[in-house]
mmCIF file of C-alpha atoms in Angstrom:
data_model
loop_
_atom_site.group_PDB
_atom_site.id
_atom_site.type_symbol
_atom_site.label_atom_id
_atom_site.label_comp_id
_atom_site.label_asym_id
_atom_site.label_seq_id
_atom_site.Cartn_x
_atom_site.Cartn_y
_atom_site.Cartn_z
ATOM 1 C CA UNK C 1 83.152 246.217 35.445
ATOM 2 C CA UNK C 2 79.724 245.077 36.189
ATOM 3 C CA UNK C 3 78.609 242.102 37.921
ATOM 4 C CA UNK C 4 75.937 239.472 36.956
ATOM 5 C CA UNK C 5 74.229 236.371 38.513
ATOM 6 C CA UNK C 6 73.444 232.824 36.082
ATOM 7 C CA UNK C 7 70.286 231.309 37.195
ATOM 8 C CA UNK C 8 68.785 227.759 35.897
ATOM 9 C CA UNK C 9 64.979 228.988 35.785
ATOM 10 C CA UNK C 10 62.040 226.695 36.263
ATOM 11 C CA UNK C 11 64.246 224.432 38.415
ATOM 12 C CA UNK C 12 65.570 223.410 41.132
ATOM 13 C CA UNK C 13 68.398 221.573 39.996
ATOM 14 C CA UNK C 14 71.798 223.397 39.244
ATOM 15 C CA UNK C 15 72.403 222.549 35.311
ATOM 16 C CA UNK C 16 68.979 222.126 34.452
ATOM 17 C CA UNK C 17 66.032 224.084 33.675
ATOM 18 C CA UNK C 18 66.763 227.325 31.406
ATOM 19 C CA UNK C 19 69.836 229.703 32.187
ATOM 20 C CA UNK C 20 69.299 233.441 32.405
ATOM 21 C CA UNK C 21 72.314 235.772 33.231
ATOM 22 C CA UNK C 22 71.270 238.532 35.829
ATOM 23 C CA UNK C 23 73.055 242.124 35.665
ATOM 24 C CA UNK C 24 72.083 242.809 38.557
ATOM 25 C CA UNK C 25 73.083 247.200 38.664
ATOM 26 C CA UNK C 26 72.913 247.885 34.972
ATOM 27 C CA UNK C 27 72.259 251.004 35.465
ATOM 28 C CA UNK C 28 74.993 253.647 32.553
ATOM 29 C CA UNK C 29 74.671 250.236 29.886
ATOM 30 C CA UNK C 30 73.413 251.623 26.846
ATOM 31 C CA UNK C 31 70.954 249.614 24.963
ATOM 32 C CA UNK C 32 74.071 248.782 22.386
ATOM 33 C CA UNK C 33 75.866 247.643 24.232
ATOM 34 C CA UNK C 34 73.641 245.380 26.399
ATOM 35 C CA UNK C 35 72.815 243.622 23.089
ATOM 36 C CA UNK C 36 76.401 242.882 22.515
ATOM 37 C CA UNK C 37 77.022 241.119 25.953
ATOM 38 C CA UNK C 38 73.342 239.145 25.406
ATOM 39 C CA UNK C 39 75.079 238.136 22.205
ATOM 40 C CA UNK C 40 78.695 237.406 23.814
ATOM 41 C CA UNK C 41 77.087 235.354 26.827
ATOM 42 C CA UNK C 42 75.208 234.060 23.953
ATOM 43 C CA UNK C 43 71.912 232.716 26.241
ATOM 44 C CA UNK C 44 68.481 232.706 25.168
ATOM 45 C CA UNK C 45 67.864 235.681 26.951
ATOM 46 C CA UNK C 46 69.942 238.223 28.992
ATOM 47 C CA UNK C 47 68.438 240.876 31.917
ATOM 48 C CA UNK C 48 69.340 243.909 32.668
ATOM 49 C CA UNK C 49 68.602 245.404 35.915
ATOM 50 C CA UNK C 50 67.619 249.045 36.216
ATOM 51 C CA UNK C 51 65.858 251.700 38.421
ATOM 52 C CA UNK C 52 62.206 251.967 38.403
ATOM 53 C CA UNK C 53 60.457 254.721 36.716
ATOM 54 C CA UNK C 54 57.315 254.144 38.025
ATOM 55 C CA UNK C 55 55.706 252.239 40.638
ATOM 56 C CA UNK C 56 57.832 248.776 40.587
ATOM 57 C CA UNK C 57 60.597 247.929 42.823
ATOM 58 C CA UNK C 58 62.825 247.533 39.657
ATOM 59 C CA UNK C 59 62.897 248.271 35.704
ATOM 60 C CA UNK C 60 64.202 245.326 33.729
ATOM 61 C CA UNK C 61 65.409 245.073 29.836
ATOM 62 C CA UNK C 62 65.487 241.873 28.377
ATOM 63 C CA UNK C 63 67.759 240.779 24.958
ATOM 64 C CA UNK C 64 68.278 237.548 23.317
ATOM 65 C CA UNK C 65 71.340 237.258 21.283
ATOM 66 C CA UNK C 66 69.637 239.292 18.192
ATOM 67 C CA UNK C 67 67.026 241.623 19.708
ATOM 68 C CA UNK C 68 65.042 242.885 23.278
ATOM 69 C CA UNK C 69 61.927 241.459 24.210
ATOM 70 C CA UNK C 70 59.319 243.826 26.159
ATOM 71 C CA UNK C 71 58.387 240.819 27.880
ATOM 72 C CA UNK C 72 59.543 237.062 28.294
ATOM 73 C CA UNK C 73 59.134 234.648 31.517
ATOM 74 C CA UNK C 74 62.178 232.697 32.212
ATOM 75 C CA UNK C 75 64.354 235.712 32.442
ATOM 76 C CA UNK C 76 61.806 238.161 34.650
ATOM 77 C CA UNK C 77 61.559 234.311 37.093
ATOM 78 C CA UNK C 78 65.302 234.035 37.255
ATOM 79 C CA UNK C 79 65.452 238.003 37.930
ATOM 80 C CA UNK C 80 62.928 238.642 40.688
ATOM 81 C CA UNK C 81 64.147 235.466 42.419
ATOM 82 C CA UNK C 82 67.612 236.653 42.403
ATOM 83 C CA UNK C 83 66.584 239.956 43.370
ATOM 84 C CA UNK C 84 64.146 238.359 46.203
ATOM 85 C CA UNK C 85 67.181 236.654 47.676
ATOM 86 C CA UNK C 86 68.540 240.103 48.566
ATOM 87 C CA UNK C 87 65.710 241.414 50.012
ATOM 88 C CA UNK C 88 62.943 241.214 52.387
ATOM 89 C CA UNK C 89 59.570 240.891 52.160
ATOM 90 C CA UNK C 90 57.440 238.029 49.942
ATOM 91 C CA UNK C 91 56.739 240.017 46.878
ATOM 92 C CA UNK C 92 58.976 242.067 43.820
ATOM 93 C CA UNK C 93 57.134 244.331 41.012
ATOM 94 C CA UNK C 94 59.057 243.961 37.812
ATOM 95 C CA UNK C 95 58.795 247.344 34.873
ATOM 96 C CA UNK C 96 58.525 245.588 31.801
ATOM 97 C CA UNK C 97 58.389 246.373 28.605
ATOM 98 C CA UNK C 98 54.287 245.507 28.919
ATOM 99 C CA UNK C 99 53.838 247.300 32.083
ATOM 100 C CA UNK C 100 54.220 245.866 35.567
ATOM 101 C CA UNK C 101 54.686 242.151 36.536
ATOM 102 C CA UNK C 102 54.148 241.394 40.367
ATOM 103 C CA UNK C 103 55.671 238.173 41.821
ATOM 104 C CA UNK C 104 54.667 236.634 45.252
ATOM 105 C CA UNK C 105 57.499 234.284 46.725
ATOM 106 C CA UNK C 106 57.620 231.398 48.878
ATOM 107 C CA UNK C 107 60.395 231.129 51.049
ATOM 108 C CA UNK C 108 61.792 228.598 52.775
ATOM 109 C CA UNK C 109 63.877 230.011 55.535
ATOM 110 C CA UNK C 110 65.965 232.781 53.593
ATOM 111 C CA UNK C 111 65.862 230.694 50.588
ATOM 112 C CA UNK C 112 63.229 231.157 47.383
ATOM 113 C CA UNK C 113 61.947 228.435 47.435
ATOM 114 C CA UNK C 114 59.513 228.881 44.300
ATOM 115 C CA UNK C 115 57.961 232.005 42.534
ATOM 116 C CA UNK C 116 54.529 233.252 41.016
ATOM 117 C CA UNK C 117 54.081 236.130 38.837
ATOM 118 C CA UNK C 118 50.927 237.644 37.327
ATOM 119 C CA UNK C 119 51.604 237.330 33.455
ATOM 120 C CA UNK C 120 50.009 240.162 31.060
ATOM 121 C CA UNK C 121 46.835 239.040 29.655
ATOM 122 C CA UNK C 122 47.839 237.921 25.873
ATOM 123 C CA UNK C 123 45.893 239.054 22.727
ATOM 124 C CA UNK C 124 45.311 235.939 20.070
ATOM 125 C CA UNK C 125 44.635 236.008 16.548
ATOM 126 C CA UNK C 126 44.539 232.999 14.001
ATOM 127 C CA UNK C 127 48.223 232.384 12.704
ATOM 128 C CA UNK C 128 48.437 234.058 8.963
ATOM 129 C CA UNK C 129 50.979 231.638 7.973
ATOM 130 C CA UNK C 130 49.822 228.545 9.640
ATOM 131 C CA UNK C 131 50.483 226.028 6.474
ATOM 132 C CA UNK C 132 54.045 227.110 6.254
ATOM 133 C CA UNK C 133 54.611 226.973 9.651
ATOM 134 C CA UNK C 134 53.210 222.953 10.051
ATOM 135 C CA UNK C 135 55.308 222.070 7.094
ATOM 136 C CA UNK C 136 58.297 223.557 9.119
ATOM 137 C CA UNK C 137 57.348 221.504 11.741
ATOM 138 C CA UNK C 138 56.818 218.358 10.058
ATOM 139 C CA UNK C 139 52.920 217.760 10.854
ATOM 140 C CA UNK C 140 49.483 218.448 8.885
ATOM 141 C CA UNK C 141 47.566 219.473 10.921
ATOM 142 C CA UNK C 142 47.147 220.788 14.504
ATOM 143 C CA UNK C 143 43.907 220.301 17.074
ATOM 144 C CA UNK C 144 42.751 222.860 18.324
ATOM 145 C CA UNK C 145 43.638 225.233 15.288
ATOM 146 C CA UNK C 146 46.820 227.112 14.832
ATOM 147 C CA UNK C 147 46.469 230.220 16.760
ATOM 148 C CA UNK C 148 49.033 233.429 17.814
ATOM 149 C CA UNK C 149 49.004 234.378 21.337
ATOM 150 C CA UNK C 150 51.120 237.929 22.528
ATOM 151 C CA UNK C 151 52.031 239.097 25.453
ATOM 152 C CA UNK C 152 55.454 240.478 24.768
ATOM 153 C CA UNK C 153 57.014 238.012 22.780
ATOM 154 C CA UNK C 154 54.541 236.381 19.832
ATOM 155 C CA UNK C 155 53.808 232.738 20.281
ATOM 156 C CA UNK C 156 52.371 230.156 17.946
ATOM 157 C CA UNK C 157 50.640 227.330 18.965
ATOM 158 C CA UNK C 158 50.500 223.763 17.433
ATOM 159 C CA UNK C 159 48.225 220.965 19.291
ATOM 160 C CA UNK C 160 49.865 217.404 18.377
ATOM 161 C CA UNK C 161 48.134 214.066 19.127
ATOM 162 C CA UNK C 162 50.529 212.399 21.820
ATOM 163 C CA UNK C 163 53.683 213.730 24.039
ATOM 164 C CA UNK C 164 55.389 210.787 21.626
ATOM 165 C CA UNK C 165 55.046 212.754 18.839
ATOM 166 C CA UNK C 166 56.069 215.606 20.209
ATOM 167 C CA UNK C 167 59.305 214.452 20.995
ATOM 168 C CA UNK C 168 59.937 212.984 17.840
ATOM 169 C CA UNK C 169 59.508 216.410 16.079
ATOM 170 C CA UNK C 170 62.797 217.471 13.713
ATOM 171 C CA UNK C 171 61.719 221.156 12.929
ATOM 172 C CA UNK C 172 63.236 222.594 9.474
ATOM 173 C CA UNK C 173 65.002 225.763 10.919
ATOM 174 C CA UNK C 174 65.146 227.092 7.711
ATOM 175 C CA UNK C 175 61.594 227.142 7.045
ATOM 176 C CA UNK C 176 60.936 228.697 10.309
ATOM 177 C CA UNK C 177 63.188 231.495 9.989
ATOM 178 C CA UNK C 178 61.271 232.630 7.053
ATOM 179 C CA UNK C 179 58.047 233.090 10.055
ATOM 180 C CA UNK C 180 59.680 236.721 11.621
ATOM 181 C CA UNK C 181 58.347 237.734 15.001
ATOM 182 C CA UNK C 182 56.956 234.097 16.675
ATOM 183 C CA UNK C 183 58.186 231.205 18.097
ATOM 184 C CA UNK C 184 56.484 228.239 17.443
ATOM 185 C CA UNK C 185 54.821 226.378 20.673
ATOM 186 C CA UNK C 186 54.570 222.671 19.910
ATOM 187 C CA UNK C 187 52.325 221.025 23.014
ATOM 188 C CA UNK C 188 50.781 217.831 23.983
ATOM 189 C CA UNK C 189 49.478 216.028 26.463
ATOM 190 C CA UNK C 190 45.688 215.833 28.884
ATOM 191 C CA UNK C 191 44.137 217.079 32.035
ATOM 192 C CA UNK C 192 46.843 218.719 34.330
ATOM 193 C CA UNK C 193 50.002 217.451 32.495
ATOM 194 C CA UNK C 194 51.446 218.670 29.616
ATOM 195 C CA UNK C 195 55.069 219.173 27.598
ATOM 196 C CA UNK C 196 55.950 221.830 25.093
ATOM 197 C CA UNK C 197 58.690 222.505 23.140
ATOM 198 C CA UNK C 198 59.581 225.995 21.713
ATOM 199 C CA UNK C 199 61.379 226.889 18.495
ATOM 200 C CA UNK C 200 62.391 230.100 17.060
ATOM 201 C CA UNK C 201 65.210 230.912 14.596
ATOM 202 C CA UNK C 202 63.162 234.895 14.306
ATOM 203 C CA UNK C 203 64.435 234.537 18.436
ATOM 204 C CA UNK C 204 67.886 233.697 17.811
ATOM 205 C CA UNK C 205 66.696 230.680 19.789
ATOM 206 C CA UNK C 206 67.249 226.934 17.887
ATOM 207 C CA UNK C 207 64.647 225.447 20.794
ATOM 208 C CA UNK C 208 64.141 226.450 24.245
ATOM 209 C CA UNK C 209 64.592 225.213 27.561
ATOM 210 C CA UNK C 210 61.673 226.525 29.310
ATOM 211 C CA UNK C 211 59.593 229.394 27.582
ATOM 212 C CA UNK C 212 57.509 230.771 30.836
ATOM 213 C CA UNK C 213 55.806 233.530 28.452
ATOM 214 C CA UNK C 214 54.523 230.868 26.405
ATOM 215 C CA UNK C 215 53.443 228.501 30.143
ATOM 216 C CA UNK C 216 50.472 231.483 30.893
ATOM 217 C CA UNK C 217 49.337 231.520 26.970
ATOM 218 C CA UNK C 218 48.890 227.828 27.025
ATOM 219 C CA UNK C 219 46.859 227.894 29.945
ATOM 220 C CA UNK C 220 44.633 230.195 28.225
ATOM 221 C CA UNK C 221 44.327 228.251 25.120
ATOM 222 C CA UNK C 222 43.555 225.082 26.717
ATOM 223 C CA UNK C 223 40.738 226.487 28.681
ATOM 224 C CA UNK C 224 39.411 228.490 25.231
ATOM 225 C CA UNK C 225 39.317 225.222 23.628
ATOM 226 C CA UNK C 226 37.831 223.019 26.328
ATOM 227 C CA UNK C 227 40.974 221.014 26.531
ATOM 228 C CA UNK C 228 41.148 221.890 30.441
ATOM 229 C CA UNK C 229 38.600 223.622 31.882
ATOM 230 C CA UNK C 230 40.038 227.899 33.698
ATOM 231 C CA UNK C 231 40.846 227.893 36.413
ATOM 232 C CA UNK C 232 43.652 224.503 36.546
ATOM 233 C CA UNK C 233 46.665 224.372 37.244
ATOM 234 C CA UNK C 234 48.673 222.744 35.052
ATOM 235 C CA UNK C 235 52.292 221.011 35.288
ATOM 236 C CA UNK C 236 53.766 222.295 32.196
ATOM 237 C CA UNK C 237 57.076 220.416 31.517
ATOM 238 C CA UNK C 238 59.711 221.663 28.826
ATOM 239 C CA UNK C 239 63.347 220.847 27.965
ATOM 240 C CA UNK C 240 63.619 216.994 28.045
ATOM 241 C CA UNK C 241 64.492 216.407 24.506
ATOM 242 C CA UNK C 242 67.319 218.667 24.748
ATOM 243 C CA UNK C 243 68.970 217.491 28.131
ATOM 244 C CA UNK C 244 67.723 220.821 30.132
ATOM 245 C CA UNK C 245 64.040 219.395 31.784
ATOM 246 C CA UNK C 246 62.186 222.255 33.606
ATOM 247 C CA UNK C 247 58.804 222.347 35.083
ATOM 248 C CA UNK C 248 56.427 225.339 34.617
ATOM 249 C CA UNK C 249 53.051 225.803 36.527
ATOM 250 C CA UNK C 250 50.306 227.860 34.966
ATOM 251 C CA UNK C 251 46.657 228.557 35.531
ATOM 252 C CA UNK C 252 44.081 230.833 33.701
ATOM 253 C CA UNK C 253 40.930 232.179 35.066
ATOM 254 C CA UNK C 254 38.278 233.227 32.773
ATOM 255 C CA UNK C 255 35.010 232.222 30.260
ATOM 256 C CA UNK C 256 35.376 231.466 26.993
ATOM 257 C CA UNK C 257 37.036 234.042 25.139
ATOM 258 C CA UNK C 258 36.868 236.491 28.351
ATOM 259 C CA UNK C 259 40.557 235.822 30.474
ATOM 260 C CA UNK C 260 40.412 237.381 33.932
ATOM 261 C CA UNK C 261 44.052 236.766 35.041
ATOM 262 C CA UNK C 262 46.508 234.405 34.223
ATOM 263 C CA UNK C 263 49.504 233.026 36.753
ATOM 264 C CA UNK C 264 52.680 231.205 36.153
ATOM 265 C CA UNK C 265 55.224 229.767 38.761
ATOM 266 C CA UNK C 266 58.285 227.748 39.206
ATOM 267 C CA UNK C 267 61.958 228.039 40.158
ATOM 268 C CA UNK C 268 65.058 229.086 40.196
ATOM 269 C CA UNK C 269 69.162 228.093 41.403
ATOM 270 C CA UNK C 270 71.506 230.085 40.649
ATOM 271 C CA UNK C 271 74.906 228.539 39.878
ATOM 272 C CA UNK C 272 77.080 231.153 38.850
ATOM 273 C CA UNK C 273 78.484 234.693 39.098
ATOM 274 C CA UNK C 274 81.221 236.448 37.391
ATOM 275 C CA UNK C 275 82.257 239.754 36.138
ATOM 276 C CA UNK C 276 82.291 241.549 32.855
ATOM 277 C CA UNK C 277 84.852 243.887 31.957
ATOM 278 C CA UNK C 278 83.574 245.116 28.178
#
């Protein structure tokens, strides 16, 4: 039997924001079999909590429903605030597949009130296939250009003109599932406000709730790009079209191509708890 925690990440709202389920002492799972229960609980992403191995407080594996991510944000947020809750003190180290990721809370009596954690600084390329991937999409073009950001987890970014086209985007999954490895980052918006939407089929993931890997990368590309100057934050907001709103904060510090650090933070409830007996 082993016992795990659901958390709605980058909210505060029970049934919103993006769930993560939390096995909280996974320590004698194999890696098998902790990719069957991601793809029996059949959530964007599953963690798995285990002992450190090197300086962190913990060692966490993450899974989707079709593979394990070194690195992805909603589910290390839902983790380290669930873990916070049991503990003391203000901050958590995660072991990631990347390396370490530290998080700082904010507490509000015994209560999390809100999370930041230090992302990995992402590598970025131009995106090889960025014609197919805009006629998956729907759109011709995207400002500033198409470019790959990875920090774990590959994302692809696409600028569009207005949040109302954004929302009115009607991805072909098909064509995307040809594009292995990414998830495409769809964003809009000006100054300190801005909505994204995530899809990726190569995931297991139709579109996401809240994609906190992709909240840092964004950051960074907006300040690369002059689109809002390093060292904003930014309100990142995800989720609406699909009934699940969440709320991401990220900020980048850096010049030009040179990143320094880059910060994301946000919330967590959790609103259930059960037990597996596979």
């Amino acid at each position: 039997m082993h016992q795990y925690v659901v958390a709605d990440v980058f909210t505060s709202t029970p049934l919103e924001g993006n769930p993560v389920a939390v096995f909280t002492d996974a320590a004698g799972i194999p890696a098998e079999r902790m990719q069957r229960i991601a793809r029996e609980l059949n959530l964007s992403e599953t963690v798995f909590v285990l002992p450190a191995r090197g300086s962190g407080d913990v060692r966490v594996r993450i899974f989707t429903p079709v593979n394990e991510l070194p690195f992805a944000g909603h589910p290390t947020m839902g983790a380290a605030i669930v873990l916070g809750a049991t503990r003391s003190g203000n901050t958590l180290v995660l072991e990631t597949g990347v390396g370490d990721v530290p998080f700082e809370f904010k507490r509000d009596g015994q209560v999390i009130a809100s999370a930041r954690m230090r992302q990995p600084i992402p590598t970025w390329t131009p995106y090889e296939h960025a014609e197919l991937l805009l006629s998956g999409i729907g759109v011709t073009t995207s400002i500033p250009p198409v470019t790959a950001y990875r920090n774990g987890p590959r994302h692809v970014y696409v600028g569009l003109d207005s949040i109302a086209e954004l929302s009115t985007v009607e991805p072909d999954l098909r064509v995307l599932a040809k594009l292995p490895d990414m998830a495409a980052i769809c964003f809009a918006g000006e100054g300190r406000q801005w909505r994204i939407r995530m899809f990726s089929p190569a995931y297991g993931v139709a579109e996401d709730a809240a994609t906190g890997s992709a909240a840092g990368p964004l950051a960074i590309h907006l300040g690369r790009h002059g689109l809002c100057p390093f060292g904003t934050r930014i309100e990142i907001k995800q989720g609406v079209e699909i009934g699940r709103p969440s709320v991401m904060y990220a900020t980048a510090w850096g010049v030009g191509d040179t990143v320094e650090a880059v910060e994301v933070a946000g919330s967590a409830v959790v609103v259930a708890r059960g037990e597996l007996y596979a």
